[in-house]
Amino acid sequence: PPIVVQFAPSGQGVRQETVTFKAGNLGRTVRIALRGEGVSPVLALSPDDGVIDLGHALEGDETSSIVTLHNSSVFPLRYTLEPLDDVHTNFNNQSPFSCIPSEADIQPGKDLEVKIKFQPDHERPWLFHQNLRVQVPNQVKEHTIYLSGRCHARQMYAVGDDLDSDAARQVPESMEDPFMVPTALKSSAVEAQQSLLGVSPAVTPEIKLTFPRDDPDATRTITVGCLEIANPDLKGGPGTYELEWEPEMAKLGYFSATPDKGNVAPGNTVQVTFSFSPPVIEETYGLDVGQWSRTVVKCNLKGGYAPEESPEAAVRILLEGYIPV
């Protein structure tokens, strides 16, 4: 009968052994040199850095993106996507991220597209995020996919453009409201918290725009957007925004913004630029006894889709600039 010899190396490199076959009844010995080379699986990821920003999504809606896996090996590769951290889940305790397929075989020299969906069911100031390892047996280079996405209760939204100014950076994620409920129930839930528990509702973090003390001419920006809706059950449309200034600060004119109001169509964004113009001090005589000027501007968002019984949307923006005296 035929003798089957298998080669199963544990790593890269050339392996060589000699197998001896003895036939006692024939009085003969046969030696066979076996040689094989172990190669590691070669998997390429596109995008190379594995960073997938799923953008902004509406509660109950979804966004999606594609990750391409390429098998450069001469043999099929099987991959599995394994979570590396705990994701902030939806109210049904399921992850807002899904990957299709999460495991499969990739043929030699072929590509496989993995569709990643972001389907959140509630708004939060912070990003939803999750890290996934692309697990391939005996791989030399480990690949990680970094997923992130943001969810809004309304079709209209406003966010800070710089990482340090974004509302998500003003309050740690550990301070998330433990009494969080779906947006449609938020008004009644707030009343119940105050009347039954004596607990005030959680304060939504505000966008913070600080003008550098050594460069007051610098500008800071926010983005106002109107989400594109994929779910046919959610009826939306264009929206508007308008900045509401504190009367006293509006008279002083230290801070300004352009455009301070406008219309936004679904799928579009508008960048609002803020400027700081402190009063000119002719002579300080070598003394610096200035102070920081601060004001809060409301960005009122109207139009577009909004859950029933949800409160009006107004994003607070804290502006601060240094006035030398």
PDB file of C-alpha atoms in Angstrom:
ATOM      1  CA  PRO A   1       0.000   0.000   0.000  1.00  0.00           C
ATOM      2  CA  PRO A   2       1.150   3.599  -0.592  1.00  0.00           C
ATOM      3  CA  ILE A   3       2.784   5.485   2.247  1.00  0.00           C
ATOM      4  CA  VAL A   4       1.558   9.059   2.807  1.00  0.00           C
ATOM      5  CA  VAL A   5       4.098  11.580   4.115  1.00  0.00           C
ATOM      6  CA  GLN A   6       2.782  14.892   5.472  1.00  0.00           C
ATOM      7  CA  PHE A   7       4.741  18.100   5.990  1.00  0.00           C
ATOM      8  CA  ALA A   8       3.408  20.361   8.760  1.00  0.00           C
ATOM      9  CA  PRO A   9       6.075  22.879   9.834  1.00  0.00           C
ATOM     10  CA  SER A  10       5.592  24.963  12.983  1.00  0.00           C
ATOM     11  CA  GLY A  11       7.215  28.042  11.479  1.00  0.00           C
ATOM     12  CA  GLN A  12       9.249  29.529   8.638  1.00  0.00           C
ATOM     13  CA  GLY A  13      12.418  27.958   7.261  1.00  0.00           C
ATOM     14  CA  VAL A  14      13.727  24.898   5.477  1.00  0.00           C
ATOM     15  CA  ARG A  15      13.218  21.533   7.165  1.00  0.00           C
ATOM     16  CA  GLN A  16      15.076  18.356   6.218  1.00  0.00           C
ATOM     17  CA  GLU A  17      14.880  14.838   7.601  1.00  0.00           C
ATOM     18  CA  THR A  18      15.851  11.358   6.489  1.00  0.00           C
ATOM     19  CA  VAL A  19      13.327   8.553   6.763  1.00  0.00           C
ATOM     20  CA  THR A  20      14.550   4.967   6.903  1.00  0.00           C
ATOM     21  CA  PHE A  21      12.365   2.091   5.711  1.00  0.00           C
ATOM     22  CA  LYS A  22      13.429  -1.408   6.681  1.00  0.00           C
ATOM     23  CA  ALA A  23      12.028  -4.527   5.014  1.00  0.00           C
ATOM     24  CA  GLY A  24      13.159  -7.432   7.206  1.00  0.00           C
ATOM     25  CA  ASN A  25      11.722 -10.140   5.001  1.00  0.00           C
ATOM     26  CA  LEU A  26      13.697  -8.782   2.053  1.00  0.00           C
ATOM     27  CA  GLY A  27      16.795  -7.903   4.010  1.00  0.00           C
ATOM     28  CA  ARG A  28      16.838  -4.393   2.547  1.00  0.00           C
ATOM     29  CA  THR A  29      16.949  -0.863   3.963  1.00  0.00           C
ATOM     30  CA  VAL A  30      15.845   2.221   2.046  1.00  0.00           C
ATOM     31  CA  ARG A  31      16.668   5.779   3.118  1.00  0.00           C
ATOM     32  CA  ILE A  32      14.719   8.726   1.692  1.00  0.00           C
ATOM     33  CA  ALA A  33      15.719  12.377   2.225  1.00  0.00           C
ATOM     34  CA  LEU A  34      12.723  14.617   2.853  1.00  0.00           C
ATOM     35  CA  ARG A  35      12.964  18.357   2.389  1.00  0.00           C
ATOM     36  CA  GLY A  36      10.368  21.097   2.716  1.00  0.00           C
ATOM     37  CA  GLU A  37      10.174  24.820   3.330  1.00  0.00           C
ATOM     38  CA  GLY A  38       7.809  26.351   5.842  1.00  0.00           C
ATOM     39  CA  VAL A  39       6.355  29.659   4.717  1.00  0.00           C
ATOM     40  CA  SER A  40       4.281  32.057   6.785  1.00  0.00           C
ATOM     41  CA  PRO A  41       0.919  33.323   5.589  1.00  0.00           C
ATOM     42  CA  VAL A  42       1.100  36.740   3.948  1.00  0.00           C
ATOM     43  CA  LEU A  43      -2.058  38.782   4.421  1.00  0.00           C
ATOM     44  CA  ALA A  44      -2.383  42.405   3.334  1.00  0.00           C
ATOM     45  CA  LEU A  45      -4.996  44.832   4.636  1.00  0.00           C
ATOM     46  CA  SER A  46      -6.571  47.770   2.829  1.00  0.00           C
ATOM     47  CA  PRO A  47      -6.535  50.419   4.203  1.00  0.00           C
ATOM     48  CA  ASP A  48      -3.003  49.689   5.406  1.00  0.00           C
ATOM     49  CA  ASP A  49      -3.429  51.260   8.851  1.00  0.00           C
ATOM     50  CA  GLY A  50      -6.693  49.421   9.504  1.00  0.00           C
ATOM     51  CA  VAL A  51      -8.450  52.618  10.602  1.00  0.00           C
ATOM     52  CA  ILE A  52     -12.117  52.572   9.593  1.00  0.00           C
ATOM     53  CA  ASP A  53     -14.155  55.669  10.404  1.00  0.00           C
ATOM     54  CA  LEU A  54     -17.828  54.817   9.929  1.00  0.00           C
ATOM     55  CA  GLY A  55     -18.717  58.503  10.205  1.00  0.00           C
ATOM     56  CA  HIS A  56     -21.980  59.805  11.645  1.00  0.00           C
ATOM     57  CA  ALA A  57     -25.163  57.742  11.861  1.00  0.00           C
ATOM     58  CA  LEU A  58     -28.708  58.412  12.993  1.00  0.00           C
ATOM     59  CA  GLU A  59     -30.295  56.371  15.782  1.00  0.00           C
ATOM     60  CA  GLY A  60     -31.784  53.264  14.172  1.00  0.00           C
ATOM     61  CA  ASP A  61     -29.976  53.864  10.881  1.00  0.00           C
ATOM     62  CA  GLU A  62     -26.663  52.551   9.578  1.00  0.00           C
ATOM     63  CA  THR A  63     -23.468  53.427   7.768  1.00  0.00           C
ATOM     64  CA  SER A  64     -21.031  50.986   6.191  1.00  0.00           C
ATOM     65  CA  SER A  65     -17.515  50.640   4.833  1.00  0.00           C
ATOM     66  CA  ILE A  66     -15.342  47.988   3.173  1.00  0.00           C
ATOM     67  CA  VAL A  67     -12.083  46.400   4.331  1.00  0.00           C
ATOM     68  CA  THR A  68     -10.195  44.400   1.703  1.00  0.00           C
ATOM     69  CA  LEU A  69      -8.051  41.402   2.706  1.00  0.00           C
ATOM     70  CA  HIS A  70      -5.502  40.136   0.158  1.00  0.00           C
ATOM     71  CA  ASN A  71      -3.886  36.692   0.338  1.00  0.00           C
ATOM     72  CA  SER A  72      -0.371  36.865  -1.121  1.00  0.00           C
ATOM     73  CA  SER A  73       0.409  33.272  -0.118  1.00  0.00           C
ATOM     74  CA  VAL A  74       0.471  30.224  -2.384  1.00  0.00           C
ATOM     75  CA  PHE A  75      -2.066  28.415  -0.240  1.00  0.00           C
ATOM     76  CA  PRO A  76      -5.526  29.291   1.129  1.00  0.00           C
ATOM     77  CA  LEU A  77      -5.686  31.342   4.318  1.00  0.00           C
ATOM     78  CA  ARG A  78      -8.420  31.267   6.919  1.00  0.00           C
ATOM     79  CA  TYR A  79      -8.927  34.416   8.963  1.00  0.00           C
ATOM     80  CA  THR A  80     -11.077  35.200  11.989  1.00  0.00           C
ATOM     81  CA  LEU A  81     -11.912  38.665  13.343  1.00  0.00           C
ATOM     82  CA  GLU A  82     -11.426  38.645  17.122  1.00  0.00           C
ATOM     83  CA  PRO A  83     -12.466  41.542  19.437  1.00  0.00           C
ATOM     84  CA  LEU A  84      -9.599  43.021  21.450  1.00  0.00           C
ATOM     85  CA  ASP A  85     -11.721  45.214  23.727  1.00  0.00           C
ATOM     86  CA  ASP A  86     -15.224  45.658  25.090  1.00  0.00           C
ATOM     87  CA  VAL A  87     -17.497  47.715  22.868  1.00  0.00           C
ATOM     88  CA  HIS A  88     -20.219  50.056  24.145  1.00  0.00           C
ATOM     89  CA  THR A  89     -23.293  48.047  23.178  1.00  0.00           C
ATOM     90  CA  ASN A  90     -26.749  48.989  21.960  1.00  0.00           C
ATOM     91  CA  PHE A  91     -29.732  48.768  24.297  1.00  0.00           C
ATOM     92  CA  ASN A  92     -30.260  45.158  23.143  1.00  0.00           C
ATOM     93  CA  ASN A  93     -26.742  44.336  24.406  1.00  0.00           C
ATOM     94  CA  GLN A  94     -25.495  43.750  20.855  1.00  0.00           C
ATOM     95  CA  SER A  95     -22.475  45.433  19.326  1.00  0.00           C
ATOM     96  CA  PRO A  96     -23.290  48.336  16.975  1.00  0.00           C
ATOM     97  CA  PHE A  97     -20.552  47.003  14.663  1.00  0.00           C
ATOM     98  CA  SER A  98     -20.940  43.931  12.488  1.00  0.00           C
ATOM     99  CA  CYS A  99     -18.460  42.414  10.006  1.00  0.00           C
ATOM    100  CA  ILE A 100     -19.600  40.226   7.109  1.00  0.00           C
ATOM    101  CA  PRO A 101     -17.998  37.718   6.849  1.00  0.00           C
ATOM    102  CA  SER A 102     -16.280  37.666  10.241  1.00  0.00           C
ATOM    103  CA  GLU A 103     -14.375  34.515   9.230  1.00  0.00           C
ATOM    104  CA  ALA A 104     -13.712  32.862   5.889  1.00  0.00           C
ATOM    105  CA  ASP A 105     -11.111  31.264   3.625  1.00  0.00           C
ATOM    106  CA  ILE A 106      -9.216  33.445   1.130  1.00  0.00           C
ATOM    107  CA  GLN A 107      -7.853  31.648  -1.909  1.00  0.00           C
ATOM    108  CA  PRO A 108      -4.212  32.146  -3.021  1.00  0.00           C
ATOM    109  CA  GLY A 109      -3.623  35.503  -4.698  1.00  0.00           C
ATOM    110  CA  LYS A 110      -7.236  36.587  -4.197  1.00  0.00           C
ATOM    111  CA  ASP A 111      -8.978  39.482  -2.450  1.00  0.00           C
ATOM    112  CA  LEU A 112     -11.900  39.226  -0.072  1.00  0.00           C
ATOM    113  CA  GLU A 113     -14.057  42.210   0.858  1.00  0.00           C
ATOM    114  CA  VAL A 114     -15.363  42.448   4.411  1.00  0.00           C
ATOM    115  CA  LYS A 115     -18.369  44.726   4.784  1.00  0.00           C
ATOM    116  CA  ILE A 116     -18.459  46.581   8.101  1.00  0.00           C
ATOM    117  CA  LYS A 117     -21.761  47.997   9.295  1.00  0.00           C
ATOM    118  CA  PHE A 118     -22.330  50.562  12.021  1.00  0.00           C
ATOM    119  CA  GLN A 119     -25.888  50.288  13.417  1.00  0.00           C
ATOM    120  CA  PRO A 120     -26.205  52.239  16.698  1.00  0.00           C
ATOM    121  CA  ASP A 121     -29.518  52.680  18.491  1.00  0.00           C
ATOM    122  CA  HIS A 122     -28.769  55.627  20.806  1.00  0.00           C
ATOM    123  CA  GLU A 123     -26.950  58.925  20.822  1.00  0.00           C
ATOM    124  CA  ARG A 124     -23.922  59.586  23.018  1.00  0.00           C
ATOM    125  CA  PRO A 125     -21.306  62.386  23.066  1.00  0.00           C
ATOM    126  CA  TRP A 126     -18.486  59.875  22.706  1.00  0.00           C
ATOM    127  CA  LEU A 127     -17.497  57.700  19.790  1.00  0.00           C
ATOM    128  CA  PHE A 128     -18.553  54.096  19.557  1.00  0.00           C
ATOM    129  CA  HIS A 129     -15.294  52.218  19.021  1.00  0.00           C
ATOM    130  CA  GLN A 130     -13.904  48.696  18.819  1.00  0.00           C
ATOM    131  CA  ASN A 131     -10.590  47.073  17.877  1.00  0.00           C
ATOM    132  CA  LEU A 132     -10.528  43.763  15.992  1.00  0.00           C
ATOM    133  CA  ARG A 133      -7.541  41.490  15.411  1.00  0.00           C
ATOM    134  CA  VAL A 134      -7.340  39.711  12.051  1.00  0.00           C
ATOM    135  CA  GLN A 135      -6.320  36.302  13.365  1.00  0.00           C
ATOM    136  CA  VAL A 136      -4.460  34.072  10.879  1.00  0.00           C
ATOM    137  CA  PRO A 137      -2.546  30.980  12.095  1.00  0.00           C
ATOM    138  CA  ASN A 138       1.257  31.391  12.080  1.00  0.00           C
ATOM    139  CA  GLN A 139       1.142  34.914  10.647  1.00  0.00           C
ATOM    140  CA  VAL A 140       4.319  36.989  10.941  1.00  0.00           C
ATOM    141  CA  LYS A 141       2.698  40.432  10.943  1.00  0.00           C
ATOM    142  CA  GLU A 142      -0.391  40.961  13.044  1.00  0.00           C
ATOM    143  CA  HIS A 143      -3.156  43.168  11.633  1.00  0.00           C
ATOM    144  CA  THR A 144      -5.661  45.162  13.667  1.00  0.00           C
ATOM    145  CA  ILE A 145      -8.822  46.896  12.464  1.00  0.00           C
ATOM    146  CA  TYR A 146      -9.811  50.034  14.392  1.00  0.00           C
ATOM    147  CA  LEU A 147     -13.523  50.816  14.114  1.00  0.00           C
ATOM    148  CA  SER A 148     -15.206  54.027  15.198  1.00  0.00           C
ATOM    149  CA  GLY A 149     -18.471  55.801  14.552  1.00  0.00           C
ATOM    150  CA  ARG A 150     -20.688  58.463  16.026  1.00  0.00           C
ATOM    151  CA  CYS A 151     -24.435  58.408  16.619  1.00  0.00           C
ATOM    152  CA  HIS A 152     -26.906  61.306  16.767  1.00  0.00           C
ATOM    153  CA  ALA A 153     -30.549  61.401  17.808  1.00  0.00           C
ATOM    154  CA  ARG A 154     -31.385  63.991  15.149  1.00  0.00           C
ATOM    155  CA  GLN A 155     -30.538  64.344  11.515  1.00  0.00           C
ATOM    156  CA  MET A 156     -28.892  67.713  12.214  1.00  0.00           C
ATOM    157  CA  TYR A 157     -25.693  67.708  14.314  1.00  0.00           C
ATOM    158  CA  ALA A 158     -22.725  69.884  15.254  1.00  0.00           C
ATOM    159  CA  VAL A 159     -19.249  68.710  16.316  1.00  0.00           C
ATOM    160  CA  GLY A 160     -15.855  70.257  16.985  1.00  0.00           C
ATOM    161  CA  ASP A 161     -13.299  69.835  14.194  1.00  0.00           C
ATOM    162  CA  ASP A 162     -10.221  69.511  16.425  1.00  0.00           C
ATOM    163  CA  LEU A 163      -9.734  66.635  18.839  1.00  0.00           C
ATOM    164  CA  ASP A 164      -9.150  68.916  21.822  1.00  0.00           C
ATOM    165  CA  SER A 165     -12.275  70.971  21.112  1.00  0.00           C
ATOM    166  CA  ASP A 166     -14.737  68.134  20.583  1.00  0.00           C
ATOM    167  CA  ALA A 167     -17.421  67.659  23.230  1.00  0.00           C
ATOM    168  CA  ALA A 168     -16.310  64.048  23.706  1.00  0.00           C
ATOM    169  CA  ARG A 169     -12.994  65.277  25.172  1.00  0.00           C
ATOM    170  CA  GLN A 170     -14.538  67.596  27.773  1.00  0.00           C
ATOM    171  CA  VAL A 171     -16.004  64.834  29.964  1.00  0.00           C
ATOM    172  CA  PRO A 172     -14.468  61.349  30.473  1.00  0.00           C
ATOM    173  CA  GLU A 173     -16.418  58.445  29.029  1.00  0.00           C
ATOM    174  CA  SER A 174     -16.688  56.944  32.510  1.00  0.00           C
ATOM    175  CA  MET A 175     -19.107  59.780  33.369  1.00  0.00           C
ATOM    176  CA  GLU A 176     -21.759  58.496  30.967  1.00  0.00           C
ATOM    177  CA  ASP A 177     -25.331  58.799  32.251  1.00  0.00           C
ATOM    178  CA  PRO A 178     -26.270  55.505  34.005  1.00  0.00           C
ATOM    179  CA  PHE A 179     -29.964  56.345  33.467  1.00  0.00           C
ATOM    180  CA  MET A 180     -29.611  56.574  29.685  1.00  0.00           C
ATOM    181  CA  VAL A 181     -32.806  55.742  27.788  1.00  0.00           C
ATOM    182  CA  PRO A 182     -33.887  55.945  24.127  1.00  0.00           C
ATOM    183  CA  THR A 183     -34.306  59.534  22.936  1.00  0.00           C
ATOM    184  CA  ALA A 184     -38.055  59.147  22.454  1.00  0.00           C
ATOM    185  CA  LEU A 185     -38.399  58.385  26.188  1.00  0.00           C
ATOM    186  CA  LYS A 186     -35.923  60.991  27.412  1.00  0.00           C
ATOM    187  CA  SER A 187     -38.464  63.676  28.417  1.00  0.00           C
ATOM    188  CA  SER A 188     -40.539  61.328  30.585  1.00  0.00           C
ATOM    189  CA  ALA A 189     -37.396  59.715  32.010  1.00  0.00           C
ATOM    190  CA  VAL A 190     -36.007  63.085  33.104  1.00  0.00           C
ATOM    191  CA  GLU A 191     -39.257  63.887  34.900  1.00  0.00           C
ATOM    192  CA  ALA A 192     -39.191  60.501  36.652  1.00  0.00           C
ATOM    193  CA  GLN A 193     -35.567  60.948  37.747  1.00  0.00           C
ATOM    194  CA  GLN A 194     -36.297  64.331  39.268  1.00  0.00           C
ATOM    195  CA  SER A 195     -39.622  63.454  40.958  1.00  0.00           C
ATOM    196  CA  LEU A 196     -38.879  59.923  42.177  1.00  0.00           C
ATOM    197  CA  LEU A 197     -35.110  59.873  42.635  1.00  0.00           C
ATOM    198  CA  GLY A 198     -34.277  63.541  43.005  1.00  0.00           C
ATOM    199  CA  VAL A 199     -31.603  63.128  40.351  1.00  0.00           C
ATOM    200  CA  SER A 200     -30.946  65.879  37.834  1.00  0.00           C
ATOM    201  CA  PRO A 201     -30.399  64.869  34.209  1.00  0.00           C
ATOM    202  CA  ALA A 202     -26.846  64.433  33.007  1.00  0.00           C
ATOM    203  CA  VAL A 203     -25.321  67.558  31.482  1.00  0.00           C
ATOM    204  CA  THR A 204     -24.362  67.124  27.834  1.00  0.00           C
ATOM    205  CA  PRO A 205     -20.709  68.090  27.259  1.00  0.00           C
ATOM    206  CA  GLU A 206     -20.178  71.249  25.241  1.00  0.00           C
ATOM    207  CA  ILE A 207     -17.789  71.997  22.412  1.00  0.00           C
ATOM    208  CA  LYS A 208     -14.844  74.038  23.709  1.00  0.00           C
ATOM    209  CA  LEU A 209     -12.973  76.445  21.422  1.00  0.00           C
ATOM    210  CA  THR A 210      -9.929  78.047  23.018  1.00  0.00           C
ATOM    211  CA  PHE A 211      -8.003  80.749  21.154  1.00  0.00           C
ATOM    212  CA  PRO A 212      -4.250  80.483  21.911  1.00  0.00           C
ATOM    213  CA  ARG A 213      -2.957  83.175  24.218  1.00  0.00           C
ATOM    214  CA  ASP A 214       0.105  83.729  22.027  1.00  0.00           C
ATOM    215  CA  ASP A 215      -1.884  83.712  18.767  1.00  0.00           C
ATOM    216  CA  PRO A 216      -5.254  85.445  19.205  1.00  0.00           C
ATOM    217  CA  ASP A 217      -5.608  85.768  15.413  1.00  0.00           C
ATOM    218  CA  ALA A 218      -5.991  82.013  15.091  1.00  0.00           C
ATOM    219  CA  THR A 219      -9.396  80.679  14.061  1.00  0.00           C
ATOM    220  CA  ARG A 220     -11.301  77.674  15.381  1.00  0.00           C
ATOM    221  CA  THR A 221     -13.947  75.706  13.526  1.00  0.00           C
ATOM    222  CA  ILE A 222     -16.903  73.412  14.040  1.00  0.00           C
ATOM    223  CA  THR A 223     -18.835  71.334  11.516  1.00  0.00           C
ATOM    224  CA  VAL A 224     -22.611  71.446  11.211  1.00  0.00           C
ATOM    225  CA  GLY A 225     -24.043  68.561   9.218  1.00  0.00           C
ATOM    226  CA  CYS A 226     -27.241  66.911   8.057  1.00  0.00           C
ATOM    227  CA  LEU A 227     -27.122  63.114   7.997  1.00  0.00           C
ATOM    228  CA  GLU A 228     -27.897  61.020   4.957  1.00  0.00           C
ATOM    229  CA  ILE A 229     -30.608  58.523   5.956  1.00  0.00           C
ATOM    230  CA  ALA A 230     -30.495  54.947   4.622  1.00  0.00           C
ATOM    231  CA  ASN A 231     -33.458  53.514   6.559  1.00  0.00           C
ATOM    232  CA  PRO A 232     -36.651  54.089   4.502  1.00  0.00           C
ATOM    233  CA  ASP A 233     -38.739  54.099   7.704  1.00  0.00           C
ATOM    234  CA  LEU A 234     -36.995  57.265   8.910  1.00  0.00           C
ATOM    235  CA  LYS A 235     -38.324  60.299   7.069  1.00  0.00           C
ATOM    236  CA  GLY A 236     -35.994  63.276   7.039  1.00  0.00           C
ATOM    237  CA  GLY A 237     -35.049  66.275   4.982  1.00  0.00           C
ATOM    238  CA  PRO A 238     -32.866  69.392   4.992  1.00  0.00           C
ATOM    239  CA  GLY A 239     -32.277  71.369   8.178  1.00  0.00           C
ATOM    240  CA  THR A 240     -31.122  74.751   9.405  1.00  0.00           C
ATOM    241  CA  TYR A 241     -28.766  76.071  12.056  1.00  0.00           C
ATOM    242  CA  GLU A 242     -28.392  79.464  13.724  1.00  0.00           C
ATOM    243  CA  LEU A 243     -25.975  80.702  16.372  1.00  0.00           C
ATOM    244  CA  GLU A 244     -27.479  82.389  19.440  1.00  0.00           C
ATOM    245  CA  TRP A 245     -25.111  84.754  21.265  1.00  0.00           C
ATOM    246  CA  GLU A 246     -25.275  86.074  24.823  1.00  0.00           C
ATOM    247  CA  PRO A 247     -26.539  89.674  24.490  1.00  0.00           C
ATOM    248  CA  GLU A 248     -23.740  91.300  26.522  1.00  0.00           C
ATOM    249  CA  MET A 249     -20.983  89.454  24.688  1.00  0.00           C
ATOM    250  CA  ALA A 250     -22.610  90.225  21.340  1.00  0.00           C
ATOM    251  CA  LYS A 251     -22.352  93.937  22.161  1.00  0.00           C
ATOM    252  CA  LEU A 252     -18.649  93.671  23.020  1.00  0.00           C
ATOM    253  CA  GLY A 253     -17.927  91.916  19.729  1.00  0.00           C
ATOM    254  CA  TYR A 254     -14.883  90.005  20.950  1.00  0.00           C
ATOM    255  CA  PHE A 255     -16.025  86.790  19.267  1.00  0.00           C
ATOM    256  CA  SER A 256     -17.554  86.320  15.839  1.00  0.00           C
ATOM    257  CA  ALA A 257     -18.507  83.466  13.530  1.00  0.00           C
ATOM    258  CA  THR A 258     -19.187  82.999   9.848  1.00  0.00           C
ATOM    259  CA  PRO A 259     -21.534  81.828   8.517  1.00  0.00           C
ATOM    260  CA  ASP A 260     -23.608  82.189  11.681  1.00  0.00           C
ATOM    261  CA  LYS A 261     -26.707  80.600  10.147  1.00  0.00           C
ATOM    262  CA  GLY A 262     -27.660  78.601   7.101  1.00  0.00           C
ATOM    263  CA  ASN A 263     -29.309  75.609   5.482  1.00  0.00           C
ATOM    264  CA  VAL A 264     -27.817  72.120   5.229  1.00  0.00           C
ATOM    265  CA  ALA A 265     -29.025  69.442   2.817  1.00  0.00           C
ATOM    266  CA  PRO A 266     -28.921  65.710   3.690  1.00  0.00           C
ATOM    267  CA  GLY A 267     -25.428  64.308   3.266  1.00  0.00           C
ATOM    268  CA  ASN A 268     -23.810  67.761   3.383  1.00  0.00           C
ATOM    269  CA  THR A 269     -21.832  69.708   5.979  1.00  0.00           C
ATOM    270  CA  VAL A 270     -20.994  73.365   6.635  1.00  0.00           C
ATOM    271  CA  GLN A 271     -17.845  74.545   8.378  1.00  0.00           C
ATOM    272  CA  VAL A 272     -18.412  77.451  10.773  1.00  0.00           C
ATOM    273  CA  THR A 273     -15.301  79.515  11.533  1.00  0.00           C
ATOM    274  CA  PHE A 274     -14.959  81.381  14.851  1.00  0.00           C
ATOM    275  CA  SER A 275     -12.628  84.346  15.364  1.00  0.00           C
ATOM    276  CA  PHE A 276     -11.445  86.285  18.401  1.00  0.00           C
ATOM    277  CA  SER A 277     -10.725  90.041  18.323  1.00  0.00           C
ATOM    278  CA  PRO A 278      -9.603  91.289  21.749  1.00  0.00           C
ATOM    279  CA  PRO A 279      -9.410  95.036  22.399  1.00  0.00           C
ATOM    280  CA  VAL A 280      -6.081  96.616  21.509  1.00  0.00           C
ATOM    281  CA  ILE A 281      -4.052  97.722  24.545  1.00  0.00           C
ATOM    282  CA  GLU A 282      -1.526 100.396  23.552  1.00  0.00           C
ATOM    283  CA  GLU A 283       0.818 100.088  26.533  1.00  0.00           C
ATOM    284  CA  THR A 284       1.012  97.536  29.350  1.00  0.00           C
ATOM    285  CA  TYR A 285       4.216  98.968  30.914  1.00  0.00           C
ATOM    286  CA  GLY A 286       5.685  95.488  31.152  1.00  0.00           C
ATOM    287  CA  LEU A 287       2.813  94.140  33.230  1.00  0.00           C
ATOM    288  CA  ASP A 288       0.516  91.310  32.224  1.00  0.00           C
ATOM    289  CA  VAL A 289      -2.575  91.300  34.382  1.00  0.00           C
ATOM    290  CA  GLY A 290      -4.963  90.218  31.667  1.00  0.00           C
ATOM    291  CA  GLN A 291      -7.836  87.802  31.977  1.00  0.00           C
ATOM    292  CA  TRP A 292      -9.660  85.173  29.988  1.00  0.00           C
ATOM    293  CA  SER A 293     -12.912  86.186  28.354  1.00  0.00           C
ATOM    294  CA  ARG A 294     -15.464  83.391  28.085  1.00  0.00           C
ATOM    295  CA  THR A 295     -18.915  83.081  26.601  1.00  0.00           C
ATOM    296  CA  VAL A 296     -21.296  80.293  25.587  1.00  0.00           C
ATOM    297  CA  VAL A 297     -22.908  80.275  22.155  1.00  0.00           C
ATOM    298  CA  LYS A 298     -25.862  78.057  21.339  1.00  0.00           C
ATOM    299  CA  CYS A 299     -26.022  76.417  17.932  1.00  0.00           C
ATOM    300  CA  ASN A 300     -29.755  75.891  17.428  1.00  0.00           C
ATOM    301  CA  LEU A 301     -30.519  73.018  15.067  1.00  0.00           C
ATOM    302  CA  LYS A 302     -33.902  72.713  13.390  1.00  0.00           C
ATOM    303  CA  GLY A 303     -35.467  70.615  10.658  1.00  0.00           C
ATOM    304  CA  GLY A 304     -34.583  67.158   9.430  1.00  0.00           C
ATOM    305  CA  TYR A 305     -35.578  63.965  11.198  1.00  0.00           C
ATOM    306  CA  ALA A 306     -36.072  63.962  14.973  1.00  0.00           C
ATOM    307  CA  PRO A 307     -37.653  61.291  17.228  1.00  0.00           C
ATOM    308  CA  GLU A 308     -41.133  62.038  18.511  1.00  0.00           C
ATOM    309  CA  GLU A 309     -41.278  63.744  21.911  1.00  0.00           C
ATOM    310  CA  SER A 310     -37.572  64.546  21.719  1.00  0.00           C
ATOM    311  CA  PRO A 311     -36.470  67.933  23.110  1.00  0.00           C
ATOM    312  CA  GLU A 312     -35.260  70.755  20.876  1.00  0.00           C
ATOM    313  CA  ALA A 313     -31.639  70.498  19.840  1.00  0.00           C
ATOM    314  CA  ALA A 314     -29.138  73.174  20.853  1.00  0.00           C
ATOM    315  CA  VAL A 315     -25.416  72.441  20.954  1.00  0.00           C
ATOM    316  CA  ARG A 316     -23.508  74.582  23.461  1.00  0.00           C
ATOM    317  CA  ILE A 317     -20.154  76.001  22.359  1.00  0.00           C
ATOM    318  CA  LEU A 318     -17.776  77.479  24.943  1.00  0.00           C
ATOM    319  CA  LEU A 319     -15.506  80.194  23.529  1.00  0.00           C
ATOM    320  CA  GLU A 320     -12.525  81.538  25.448  1.00  0.00           C
ATOM    321  CA  GLY A 321      -9.781  84.012  24.547  1.00  0.00           C
ATOM    322  CA  TYR A 322      -7.171  85.956  26.511  1.00  0.00           C
ATOM    323  CA  ILE A 323      -7.449  89.754  26.841  1.00  0.00           C
ATOM    324  CA  PRO A 324      -4.190  91.465  27.899  1.00  0.00           C
ATOM    325  CA  VAL A 325      -4.558  94.467  30.207  1.00  0.00           C
TER     326      VAL A 325
END
